[in-house]
PDB file of C-alpha atoms in Angstrom:
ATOM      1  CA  UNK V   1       0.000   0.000   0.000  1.00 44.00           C
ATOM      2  CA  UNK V   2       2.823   2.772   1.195  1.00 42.00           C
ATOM      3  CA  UNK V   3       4.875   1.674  -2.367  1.00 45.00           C
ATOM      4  CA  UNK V   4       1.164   2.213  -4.166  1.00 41.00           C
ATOM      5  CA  UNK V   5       0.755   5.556  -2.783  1.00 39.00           C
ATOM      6  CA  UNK V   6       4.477   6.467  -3.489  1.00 42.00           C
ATOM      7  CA  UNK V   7       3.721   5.680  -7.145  1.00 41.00           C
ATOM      8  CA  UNK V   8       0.403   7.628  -7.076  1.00 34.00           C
ATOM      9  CA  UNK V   9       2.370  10.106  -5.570  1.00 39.00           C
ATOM     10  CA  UNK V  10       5.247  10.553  -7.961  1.00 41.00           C
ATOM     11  CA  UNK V  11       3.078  10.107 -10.991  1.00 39.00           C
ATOM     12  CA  UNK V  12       1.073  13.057  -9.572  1.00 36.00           C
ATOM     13  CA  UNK V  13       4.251  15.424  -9.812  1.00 38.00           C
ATOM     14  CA  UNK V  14       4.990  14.396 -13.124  1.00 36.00           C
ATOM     15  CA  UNK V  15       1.342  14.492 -14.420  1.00 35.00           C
ATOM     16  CA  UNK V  16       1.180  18.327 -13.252  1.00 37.00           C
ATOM     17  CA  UNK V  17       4.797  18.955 -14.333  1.00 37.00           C
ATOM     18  CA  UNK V  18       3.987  17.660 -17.946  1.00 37.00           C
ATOM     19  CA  UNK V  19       0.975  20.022 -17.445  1.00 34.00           C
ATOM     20  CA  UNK V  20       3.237  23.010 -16.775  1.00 37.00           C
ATOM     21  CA  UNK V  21       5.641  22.341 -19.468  1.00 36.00           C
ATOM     22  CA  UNK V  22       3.377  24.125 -22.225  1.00 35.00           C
ATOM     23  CA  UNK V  23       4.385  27.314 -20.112  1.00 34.00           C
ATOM     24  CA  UNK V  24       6.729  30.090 -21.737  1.00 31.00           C
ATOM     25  CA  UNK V  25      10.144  29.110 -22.054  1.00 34.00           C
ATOM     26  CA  UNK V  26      13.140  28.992 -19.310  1.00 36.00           C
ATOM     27  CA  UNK V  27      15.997  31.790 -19.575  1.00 35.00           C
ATOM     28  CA  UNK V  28      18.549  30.914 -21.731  1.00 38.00           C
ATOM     29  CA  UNK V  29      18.603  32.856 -24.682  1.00 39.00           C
ATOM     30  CA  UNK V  30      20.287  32.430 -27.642  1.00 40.00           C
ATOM     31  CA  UNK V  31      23.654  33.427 -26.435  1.00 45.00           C
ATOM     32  CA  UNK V  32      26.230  31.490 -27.772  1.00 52.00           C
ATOM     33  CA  UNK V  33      26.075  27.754 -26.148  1.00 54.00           C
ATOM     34  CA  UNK V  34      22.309  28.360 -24.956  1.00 49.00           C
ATOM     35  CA  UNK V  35      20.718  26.278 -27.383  1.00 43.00           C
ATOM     36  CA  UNK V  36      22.353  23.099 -25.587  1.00 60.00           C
ATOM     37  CA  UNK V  37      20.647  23.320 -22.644  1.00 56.00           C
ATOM     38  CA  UNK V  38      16.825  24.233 -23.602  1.00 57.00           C
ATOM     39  CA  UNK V  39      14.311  25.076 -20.953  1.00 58.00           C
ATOM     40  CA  UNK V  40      14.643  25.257 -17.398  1.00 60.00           C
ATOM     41  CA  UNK V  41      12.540  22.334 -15.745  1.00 55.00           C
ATOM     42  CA  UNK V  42       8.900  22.092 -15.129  1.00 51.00           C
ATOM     43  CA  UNK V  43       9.727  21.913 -11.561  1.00 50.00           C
ATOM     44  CA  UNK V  44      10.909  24.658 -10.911  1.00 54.00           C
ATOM     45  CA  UNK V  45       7.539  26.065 -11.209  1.00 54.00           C
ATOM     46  CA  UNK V  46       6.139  24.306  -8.042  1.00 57.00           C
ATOM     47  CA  UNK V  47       8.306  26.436  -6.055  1.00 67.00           C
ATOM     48  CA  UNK V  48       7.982  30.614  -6.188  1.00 72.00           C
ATOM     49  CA  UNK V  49      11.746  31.696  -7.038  1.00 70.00           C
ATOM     50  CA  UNK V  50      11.473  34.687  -3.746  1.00 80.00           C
ATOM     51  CA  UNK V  51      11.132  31.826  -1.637  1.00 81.00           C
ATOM     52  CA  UNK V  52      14.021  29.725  -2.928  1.00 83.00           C
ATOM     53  CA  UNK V  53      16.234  32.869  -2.739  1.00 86.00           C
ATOM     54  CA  UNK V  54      15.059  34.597   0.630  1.00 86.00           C
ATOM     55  CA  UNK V  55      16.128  31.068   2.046  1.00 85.00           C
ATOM     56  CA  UNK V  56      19.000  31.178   0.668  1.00 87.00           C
ATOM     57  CA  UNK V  57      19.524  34.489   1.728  1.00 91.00           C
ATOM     58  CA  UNK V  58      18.930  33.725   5.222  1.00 91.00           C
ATOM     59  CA  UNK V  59      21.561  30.339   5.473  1.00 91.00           C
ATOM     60  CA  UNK V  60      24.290  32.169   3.649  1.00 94.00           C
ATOM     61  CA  UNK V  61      23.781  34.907   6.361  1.00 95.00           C
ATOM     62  CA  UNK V  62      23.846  32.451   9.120  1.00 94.00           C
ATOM     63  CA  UNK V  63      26.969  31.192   7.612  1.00 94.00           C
ATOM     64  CA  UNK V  64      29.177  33.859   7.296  1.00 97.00           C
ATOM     65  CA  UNK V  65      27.999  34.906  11.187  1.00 97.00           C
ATOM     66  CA  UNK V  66      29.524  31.068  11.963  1.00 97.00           C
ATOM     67  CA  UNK V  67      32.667  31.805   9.756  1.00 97.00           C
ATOM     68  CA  UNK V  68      32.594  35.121  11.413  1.00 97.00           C
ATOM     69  CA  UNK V  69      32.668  33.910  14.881  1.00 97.00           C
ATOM     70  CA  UNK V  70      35.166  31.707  14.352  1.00 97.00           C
ATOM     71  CA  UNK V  71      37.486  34.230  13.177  1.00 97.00           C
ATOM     72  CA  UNK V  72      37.518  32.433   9.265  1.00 98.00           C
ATOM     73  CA  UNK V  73      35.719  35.392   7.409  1.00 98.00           C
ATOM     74  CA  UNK V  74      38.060  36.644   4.917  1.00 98.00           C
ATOM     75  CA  UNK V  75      38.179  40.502   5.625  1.00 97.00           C
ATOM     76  CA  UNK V  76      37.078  43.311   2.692  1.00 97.00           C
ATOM     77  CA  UNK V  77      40.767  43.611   2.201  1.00 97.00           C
ATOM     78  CA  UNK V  78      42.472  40.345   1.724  1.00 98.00           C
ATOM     79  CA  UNK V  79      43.989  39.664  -1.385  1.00 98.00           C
ATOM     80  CA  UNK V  80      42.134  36.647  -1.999  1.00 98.00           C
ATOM     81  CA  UNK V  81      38.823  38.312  -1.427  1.00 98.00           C
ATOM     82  CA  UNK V  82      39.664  40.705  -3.416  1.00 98.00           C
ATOM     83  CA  UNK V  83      40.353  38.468  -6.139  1.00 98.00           C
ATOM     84  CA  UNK V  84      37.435  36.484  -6.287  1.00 98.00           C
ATOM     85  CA  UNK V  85      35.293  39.930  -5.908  1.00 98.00           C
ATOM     86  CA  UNK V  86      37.463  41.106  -8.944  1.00 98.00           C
ATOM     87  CA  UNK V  87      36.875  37.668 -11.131  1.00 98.00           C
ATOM     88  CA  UNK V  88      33.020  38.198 -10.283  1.00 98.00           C
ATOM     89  CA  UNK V  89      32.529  41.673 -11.173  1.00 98.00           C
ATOM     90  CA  UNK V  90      33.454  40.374 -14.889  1.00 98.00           C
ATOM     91  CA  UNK V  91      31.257  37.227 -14.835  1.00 98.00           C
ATOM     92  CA  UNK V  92      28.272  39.011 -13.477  1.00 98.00           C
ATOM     93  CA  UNK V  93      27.288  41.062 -16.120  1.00 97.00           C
ATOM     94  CA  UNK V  94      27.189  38.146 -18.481  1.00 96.00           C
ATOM     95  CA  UNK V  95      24.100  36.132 -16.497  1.00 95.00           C
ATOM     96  CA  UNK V  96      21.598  38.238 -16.710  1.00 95.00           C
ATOM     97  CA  UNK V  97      20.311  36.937 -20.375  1.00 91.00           C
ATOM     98  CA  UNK V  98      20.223  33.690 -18.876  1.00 92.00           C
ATOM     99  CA  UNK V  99      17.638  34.359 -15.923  1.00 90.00           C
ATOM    100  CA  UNK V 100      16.546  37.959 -15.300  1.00 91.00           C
ATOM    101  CA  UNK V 101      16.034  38.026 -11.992  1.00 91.00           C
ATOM    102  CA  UNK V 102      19.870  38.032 -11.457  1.00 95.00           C
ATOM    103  CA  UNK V 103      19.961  41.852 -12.354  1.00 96.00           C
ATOM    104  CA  UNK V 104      18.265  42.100  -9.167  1.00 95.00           C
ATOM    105  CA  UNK V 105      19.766  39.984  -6.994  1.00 96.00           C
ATOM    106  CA  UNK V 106      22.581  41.732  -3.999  1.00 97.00           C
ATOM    107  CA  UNK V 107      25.447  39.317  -5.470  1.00 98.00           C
ATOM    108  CA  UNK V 108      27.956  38.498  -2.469  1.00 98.00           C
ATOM    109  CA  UNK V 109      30.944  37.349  -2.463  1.00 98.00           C
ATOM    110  CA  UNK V 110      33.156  35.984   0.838  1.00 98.00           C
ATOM    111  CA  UNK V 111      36.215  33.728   1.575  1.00 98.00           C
ATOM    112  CA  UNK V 112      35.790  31.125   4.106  1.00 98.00           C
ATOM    113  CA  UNK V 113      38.846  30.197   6.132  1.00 97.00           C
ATOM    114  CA  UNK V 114      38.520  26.111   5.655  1.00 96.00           C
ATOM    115  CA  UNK V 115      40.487  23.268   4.679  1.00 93.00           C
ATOM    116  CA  UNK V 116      38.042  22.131   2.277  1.00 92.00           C
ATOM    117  CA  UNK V 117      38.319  22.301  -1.178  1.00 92.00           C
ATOM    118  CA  UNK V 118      34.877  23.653  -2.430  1.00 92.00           C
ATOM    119  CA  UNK V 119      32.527  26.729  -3.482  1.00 95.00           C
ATOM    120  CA  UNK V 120      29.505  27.123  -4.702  1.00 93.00           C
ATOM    121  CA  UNK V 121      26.762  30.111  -5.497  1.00 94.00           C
ATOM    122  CA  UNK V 122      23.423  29.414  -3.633  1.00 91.00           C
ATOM    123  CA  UNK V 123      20.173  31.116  -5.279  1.00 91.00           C
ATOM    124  CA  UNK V 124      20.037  34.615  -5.054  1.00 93.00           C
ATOM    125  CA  UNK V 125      24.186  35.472  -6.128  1.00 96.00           C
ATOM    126  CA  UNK V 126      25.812  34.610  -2.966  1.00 97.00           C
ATOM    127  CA  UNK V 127      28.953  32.799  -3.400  1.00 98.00           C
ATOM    128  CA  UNK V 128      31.665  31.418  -1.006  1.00 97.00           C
ATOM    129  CA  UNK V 129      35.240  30.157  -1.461  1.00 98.00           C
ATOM    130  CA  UNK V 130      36.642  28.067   0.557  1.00 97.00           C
ATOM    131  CA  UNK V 131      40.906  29.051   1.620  1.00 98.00           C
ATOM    132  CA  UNK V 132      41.523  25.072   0.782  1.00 96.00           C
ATOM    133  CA  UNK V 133      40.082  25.394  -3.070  1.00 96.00           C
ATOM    134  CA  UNK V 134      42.450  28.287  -3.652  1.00 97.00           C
ATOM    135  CA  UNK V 135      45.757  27.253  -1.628  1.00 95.00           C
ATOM    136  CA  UNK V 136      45.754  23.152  -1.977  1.00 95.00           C
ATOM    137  CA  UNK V 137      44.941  23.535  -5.685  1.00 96.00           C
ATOM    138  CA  UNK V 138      46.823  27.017  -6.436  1.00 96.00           C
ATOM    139  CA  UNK V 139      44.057  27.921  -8.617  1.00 97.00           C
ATOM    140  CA  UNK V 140      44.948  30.636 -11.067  1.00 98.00           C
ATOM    141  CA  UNK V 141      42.479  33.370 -12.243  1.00 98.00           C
ATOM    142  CA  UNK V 142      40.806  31.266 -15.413  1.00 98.00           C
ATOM    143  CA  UNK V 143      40.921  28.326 -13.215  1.00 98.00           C
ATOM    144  CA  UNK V 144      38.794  30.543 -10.506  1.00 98.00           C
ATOM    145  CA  UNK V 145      36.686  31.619 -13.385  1.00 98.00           C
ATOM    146  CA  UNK V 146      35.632  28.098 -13.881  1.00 97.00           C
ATOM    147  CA  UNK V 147      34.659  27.102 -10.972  1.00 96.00           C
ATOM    148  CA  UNK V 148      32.956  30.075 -10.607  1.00 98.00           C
ATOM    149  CA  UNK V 149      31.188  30.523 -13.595  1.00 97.00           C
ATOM    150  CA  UNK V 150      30.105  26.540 -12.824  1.00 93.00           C
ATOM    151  CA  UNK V 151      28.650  27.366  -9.498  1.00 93.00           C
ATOM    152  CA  UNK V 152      27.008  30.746 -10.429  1.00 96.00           C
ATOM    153  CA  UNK V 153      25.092  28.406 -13.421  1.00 93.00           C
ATOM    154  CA  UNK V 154      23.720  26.179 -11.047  1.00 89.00           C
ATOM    155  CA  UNK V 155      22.281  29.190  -9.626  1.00 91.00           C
ATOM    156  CA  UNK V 156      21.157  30.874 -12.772  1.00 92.00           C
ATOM    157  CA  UNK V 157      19.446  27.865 -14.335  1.00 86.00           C
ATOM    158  CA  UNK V 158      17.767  27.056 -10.515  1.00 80.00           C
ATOM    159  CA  UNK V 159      18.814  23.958  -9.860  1.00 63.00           C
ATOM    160  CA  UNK V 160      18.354  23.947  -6.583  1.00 63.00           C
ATOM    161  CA  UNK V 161      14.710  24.945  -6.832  1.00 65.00           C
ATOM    162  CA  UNK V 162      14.194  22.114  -9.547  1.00 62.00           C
ATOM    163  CA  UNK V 163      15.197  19.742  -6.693  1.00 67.00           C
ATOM    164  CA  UNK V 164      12.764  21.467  -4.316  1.00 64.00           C
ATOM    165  CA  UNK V 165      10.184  21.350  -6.826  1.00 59.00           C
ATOM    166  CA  UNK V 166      10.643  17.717  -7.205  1.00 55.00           C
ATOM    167  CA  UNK V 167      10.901  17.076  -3.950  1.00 59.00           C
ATOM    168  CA  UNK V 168       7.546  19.263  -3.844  1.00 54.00           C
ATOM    169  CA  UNK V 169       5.650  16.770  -5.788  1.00 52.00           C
ATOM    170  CA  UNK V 170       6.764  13.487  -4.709  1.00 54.00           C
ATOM    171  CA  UNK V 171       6.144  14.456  -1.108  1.00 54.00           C
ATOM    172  CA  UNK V 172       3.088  15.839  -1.459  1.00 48.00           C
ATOM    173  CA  UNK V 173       0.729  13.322  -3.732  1.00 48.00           C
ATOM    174  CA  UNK V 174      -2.350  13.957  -3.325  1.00 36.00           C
ATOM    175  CA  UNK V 175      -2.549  17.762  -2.388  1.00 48.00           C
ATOM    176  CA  UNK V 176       0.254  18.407  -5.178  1.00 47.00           C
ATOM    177  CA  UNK V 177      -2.585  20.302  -7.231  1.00 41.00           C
ATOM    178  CA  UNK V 178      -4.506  22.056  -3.974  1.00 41.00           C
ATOM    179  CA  UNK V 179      -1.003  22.758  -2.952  1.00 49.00           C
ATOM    180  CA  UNK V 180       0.705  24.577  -5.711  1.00 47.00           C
ATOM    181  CA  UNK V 181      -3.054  26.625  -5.880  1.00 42.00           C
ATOM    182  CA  UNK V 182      -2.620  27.707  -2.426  1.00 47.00           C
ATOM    183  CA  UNK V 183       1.250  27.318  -1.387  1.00 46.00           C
ATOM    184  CA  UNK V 184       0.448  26.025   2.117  1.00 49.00           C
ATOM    185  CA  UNK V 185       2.464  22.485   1.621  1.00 49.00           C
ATOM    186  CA  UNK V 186       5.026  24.127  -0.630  1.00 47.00           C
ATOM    187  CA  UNK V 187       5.915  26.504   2.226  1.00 50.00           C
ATOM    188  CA  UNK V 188       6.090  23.579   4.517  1.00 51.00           C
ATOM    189  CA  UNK V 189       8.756  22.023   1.893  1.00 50.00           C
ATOM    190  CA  UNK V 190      10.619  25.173   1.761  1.00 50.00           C
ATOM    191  CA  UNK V 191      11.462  25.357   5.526  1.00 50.00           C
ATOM    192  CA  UNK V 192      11.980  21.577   5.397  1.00 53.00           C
ATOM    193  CA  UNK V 193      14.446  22.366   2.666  1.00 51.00           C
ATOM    194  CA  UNK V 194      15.527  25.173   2.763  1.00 50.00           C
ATOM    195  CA  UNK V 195      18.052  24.449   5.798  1.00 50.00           C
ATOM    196  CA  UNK V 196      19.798  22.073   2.688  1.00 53.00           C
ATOM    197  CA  UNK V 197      20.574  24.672   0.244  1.00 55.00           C
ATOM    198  CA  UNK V 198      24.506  23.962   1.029  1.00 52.00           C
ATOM    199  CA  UNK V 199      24.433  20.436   0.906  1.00 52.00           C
ATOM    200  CA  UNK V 200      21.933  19.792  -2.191  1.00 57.00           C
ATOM    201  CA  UNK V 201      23.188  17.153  -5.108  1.00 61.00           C
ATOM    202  CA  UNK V 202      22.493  17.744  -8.264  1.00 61.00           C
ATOM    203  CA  UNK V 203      22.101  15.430 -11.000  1.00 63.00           C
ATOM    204  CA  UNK V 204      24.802  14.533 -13.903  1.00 72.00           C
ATOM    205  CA  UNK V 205      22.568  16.773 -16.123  1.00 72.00           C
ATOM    206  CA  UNK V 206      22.812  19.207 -13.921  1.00 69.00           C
ATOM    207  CA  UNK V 207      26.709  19.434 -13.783  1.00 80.00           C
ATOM    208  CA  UNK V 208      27.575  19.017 -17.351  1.00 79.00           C
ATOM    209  CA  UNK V 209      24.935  21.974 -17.716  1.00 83.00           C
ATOM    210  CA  UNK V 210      26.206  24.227 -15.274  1.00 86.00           C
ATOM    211  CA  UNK V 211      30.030  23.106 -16.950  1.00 87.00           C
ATOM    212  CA  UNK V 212      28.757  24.253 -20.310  1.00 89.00           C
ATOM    213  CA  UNK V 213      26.729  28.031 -19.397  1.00 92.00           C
ATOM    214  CA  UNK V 214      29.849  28.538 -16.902  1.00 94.00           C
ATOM    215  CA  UNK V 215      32.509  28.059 -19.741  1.00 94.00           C
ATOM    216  CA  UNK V 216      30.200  30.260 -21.498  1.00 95.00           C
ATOM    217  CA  UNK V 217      30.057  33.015 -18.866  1.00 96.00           C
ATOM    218  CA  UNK V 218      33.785  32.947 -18.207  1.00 97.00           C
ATOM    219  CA  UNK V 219      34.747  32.861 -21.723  1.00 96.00           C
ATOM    220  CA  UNK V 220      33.052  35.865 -22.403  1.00 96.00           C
ATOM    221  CA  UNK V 221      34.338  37.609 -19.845  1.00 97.00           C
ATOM    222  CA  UNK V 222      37.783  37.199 -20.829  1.00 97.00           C
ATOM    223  CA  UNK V 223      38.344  34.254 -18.905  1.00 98.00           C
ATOM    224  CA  UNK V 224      40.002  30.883 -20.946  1.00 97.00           C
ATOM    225  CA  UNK V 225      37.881  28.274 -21.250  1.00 96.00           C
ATOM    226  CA  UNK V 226      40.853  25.896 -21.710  1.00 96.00           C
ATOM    227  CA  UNK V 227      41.849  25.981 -18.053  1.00 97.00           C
ATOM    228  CA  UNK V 228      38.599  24.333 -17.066  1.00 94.00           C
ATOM    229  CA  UNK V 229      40.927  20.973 -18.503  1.00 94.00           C
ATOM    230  CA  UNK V 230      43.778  22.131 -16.159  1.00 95.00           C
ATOM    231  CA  UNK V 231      41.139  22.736 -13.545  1.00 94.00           C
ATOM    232  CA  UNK V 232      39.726  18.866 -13.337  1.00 89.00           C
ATOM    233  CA  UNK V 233      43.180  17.529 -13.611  1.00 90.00           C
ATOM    234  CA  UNK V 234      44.132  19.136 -10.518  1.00 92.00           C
ATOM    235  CA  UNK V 235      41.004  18.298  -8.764  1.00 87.00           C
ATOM    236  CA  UNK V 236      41.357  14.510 -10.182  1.00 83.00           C
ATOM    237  CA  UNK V 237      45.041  14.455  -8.530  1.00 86.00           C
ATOM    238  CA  UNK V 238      43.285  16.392  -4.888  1.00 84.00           C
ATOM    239  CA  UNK V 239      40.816  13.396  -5.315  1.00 74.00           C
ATOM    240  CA  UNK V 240      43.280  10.281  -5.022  1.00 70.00           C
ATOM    241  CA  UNK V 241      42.921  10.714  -1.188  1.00 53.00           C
ATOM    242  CA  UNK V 242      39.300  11.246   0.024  1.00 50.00           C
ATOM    243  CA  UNK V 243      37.340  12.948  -2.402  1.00 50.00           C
ATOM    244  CA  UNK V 244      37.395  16.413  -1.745  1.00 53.00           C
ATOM    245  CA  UNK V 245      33.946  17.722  -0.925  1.00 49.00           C
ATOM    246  CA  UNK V 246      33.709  19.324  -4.105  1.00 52.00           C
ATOM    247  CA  UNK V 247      33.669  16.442  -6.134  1.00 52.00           C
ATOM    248  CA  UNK V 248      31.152  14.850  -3.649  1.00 50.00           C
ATOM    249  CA  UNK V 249      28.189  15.197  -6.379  1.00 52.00           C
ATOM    250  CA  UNK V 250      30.434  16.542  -9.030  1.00 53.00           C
ATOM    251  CA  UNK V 251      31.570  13.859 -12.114  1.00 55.00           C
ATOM    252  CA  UNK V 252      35.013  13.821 -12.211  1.00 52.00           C
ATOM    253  CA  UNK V 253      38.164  12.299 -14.099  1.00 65.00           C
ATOM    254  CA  UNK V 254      38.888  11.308 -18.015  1.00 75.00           C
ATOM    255  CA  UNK V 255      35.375  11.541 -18.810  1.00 77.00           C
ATOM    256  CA  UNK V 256      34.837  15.080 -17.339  1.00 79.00           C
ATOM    257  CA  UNK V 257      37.797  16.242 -18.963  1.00 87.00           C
ATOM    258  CA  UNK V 258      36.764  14.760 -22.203  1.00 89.00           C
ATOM    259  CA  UNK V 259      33.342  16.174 -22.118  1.00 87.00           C
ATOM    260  CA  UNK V 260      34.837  19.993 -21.174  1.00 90.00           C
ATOM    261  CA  UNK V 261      37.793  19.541 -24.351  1.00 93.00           C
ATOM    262  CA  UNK V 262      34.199  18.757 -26.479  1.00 90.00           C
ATOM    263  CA  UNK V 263      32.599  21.912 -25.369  1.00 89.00           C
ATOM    264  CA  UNK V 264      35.671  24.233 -26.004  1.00 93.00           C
ATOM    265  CA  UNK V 265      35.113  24.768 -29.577  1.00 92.00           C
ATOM    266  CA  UNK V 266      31.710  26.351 -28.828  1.00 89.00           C
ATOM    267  CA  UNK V 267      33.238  28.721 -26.403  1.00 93.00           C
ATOM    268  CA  UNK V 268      36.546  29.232 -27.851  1.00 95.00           C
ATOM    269  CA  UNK V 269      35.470  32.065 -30.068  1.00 95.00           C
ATOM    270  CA  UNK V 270      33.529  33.828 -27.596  1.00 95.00           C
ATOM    271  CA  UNK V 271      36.568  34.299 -25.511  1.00 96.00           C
ATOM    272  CA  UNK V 272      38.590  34.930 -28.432  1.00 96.00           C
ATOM    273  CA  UNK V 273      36.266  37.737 -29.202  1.00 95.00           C
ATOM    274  CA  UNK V 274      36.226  39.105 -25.662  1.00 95.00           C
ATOM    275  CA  UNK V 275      40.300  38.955 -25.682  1.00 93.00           C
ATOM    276  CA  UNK V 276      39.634  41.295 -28.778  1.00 91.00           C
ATOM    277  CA  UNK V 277      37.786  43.582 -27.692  1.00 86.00           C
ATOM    278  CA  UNK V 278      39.138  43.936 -24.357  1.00 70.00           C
TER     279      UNK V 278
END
């Protein structure tokens, strides 16, 4: 009976997501690379976007108080800081074709004084760097790019609220319909969620999308798309140990490698151009 009802359930979501999918289309424009990565998910529409990013909002804030009381917030003037905050300013600019409401989002930036080797951008532009991404893996500026411009995709192309979403109808069965009319469950799996924004997997789609629209955002801004090879050769070689935390959800090795050196020549020329024009 509980397996019946889980099947009911989960063929509910994807009964009202198929029902959604007629809607307008997701962000990315034609911009280059955008064409390879088509709409954003159905999900995402079981889920308002303000509530994704006001959580987010609210555990990156927590955050940085713990970093903060622990004396591992990187200060306004360190020279890391200031690099990352540098690297952003140029990738910025470039995401708001692929989801508008990044023009309006108070983008952060912060260094976290931790051994581990990871970053990410959570909904609403706030990114963190861990010290052990830049210093174990001496990480130069296209390198930084990359992983940036990786992270800040996930955000732009709301992956994190596609989970939600999905989590939104499999959870809820048979109120998924009553529920997305009136937002009373959905708010329920917000707060249930919303406390995982840091720790969310995505899928493989996910990454090799996010590796594709963040080559894309980097190369345009100057950044070379080559070094996201150098990149996962240096994470492979941090990963021969325990994984770092990084590569926890990420794929990794040959085959990421060989799926980035596939992508290059649809990015190559926009970074050419950028070098250009710069």
């Amino acid at each position: 009976m509980r397996r019946a009802r889980r099947r009911w359930a989960r063929a509910a979501g994807w009964a009202l997501a198929a029902a959604l999918a007629g809607g307008p289309a997701a962000w990315a424009q034609d911009v280059g690379v955008g064409h390879d990565v088509g709409k954003n998910s159905a999900f995402t529409k079981l889920v308002p976007a303000a509530q994704i990013e006001q959580a987010a909002v609210q555990q990156y804030a927590q955050m940085l108080r713990e970093a903060q009381a622990k004396n591992a917030l990187g200060s306004d003037n360190h020279p890391q800081v200031l690099r990352l905050r540098s690297i952003a300013r140029r990738l910025i600019p470039f995401s708001y074709e692929w989801n508008p409401r990044a023009r309006d989002w108070r983008w952060e930036v912060n260094l976290i004084g931790s051994k581990q080797i990871n970053a990410f951008c959570m909904p609403a532009g706030k990114i963190a760097f861990y010290t052990g991404i830049l210093d174990q893996l001496k990480l130069t500026d296209d390198e930084v790019a990359m992983v940036m411009g990786h992270e800040i995709a996930h955000a732009l192309r709301e992956h994190a609220r596609e989970r939600m979403g999905k989590s939104a109808a499999t959870n809820i069965g048979v109120n998924v319909i009553s529920s997305v009319l009136g937002f009373g469950q959905i708010g329920q799996t917000l707060t249930q969620y919303g406390a995982q924004l840091l720790t969310l997997e995505f899928s493989r789609e996910d990454e090799s999308e996010a590796d594709l629209v963040g080559m894309e955002l980097a190369a345009r801004a100057g950044f070379d798309p080559r070094a996201g090879v150098t990149l996962w050769q240096k994470m492979s070689a941090a990963s021969k140990g325990a994984p770092p935390q990084f590569l926890s959800t990420h794929p990794s090795g040959a085959t990421r490698i060989a799926d980035i050196e596939r992508k290059l020549p649809k990015v190559m020329p926009l970074y050419e151009a950028a070098r250009k024009n710069g």
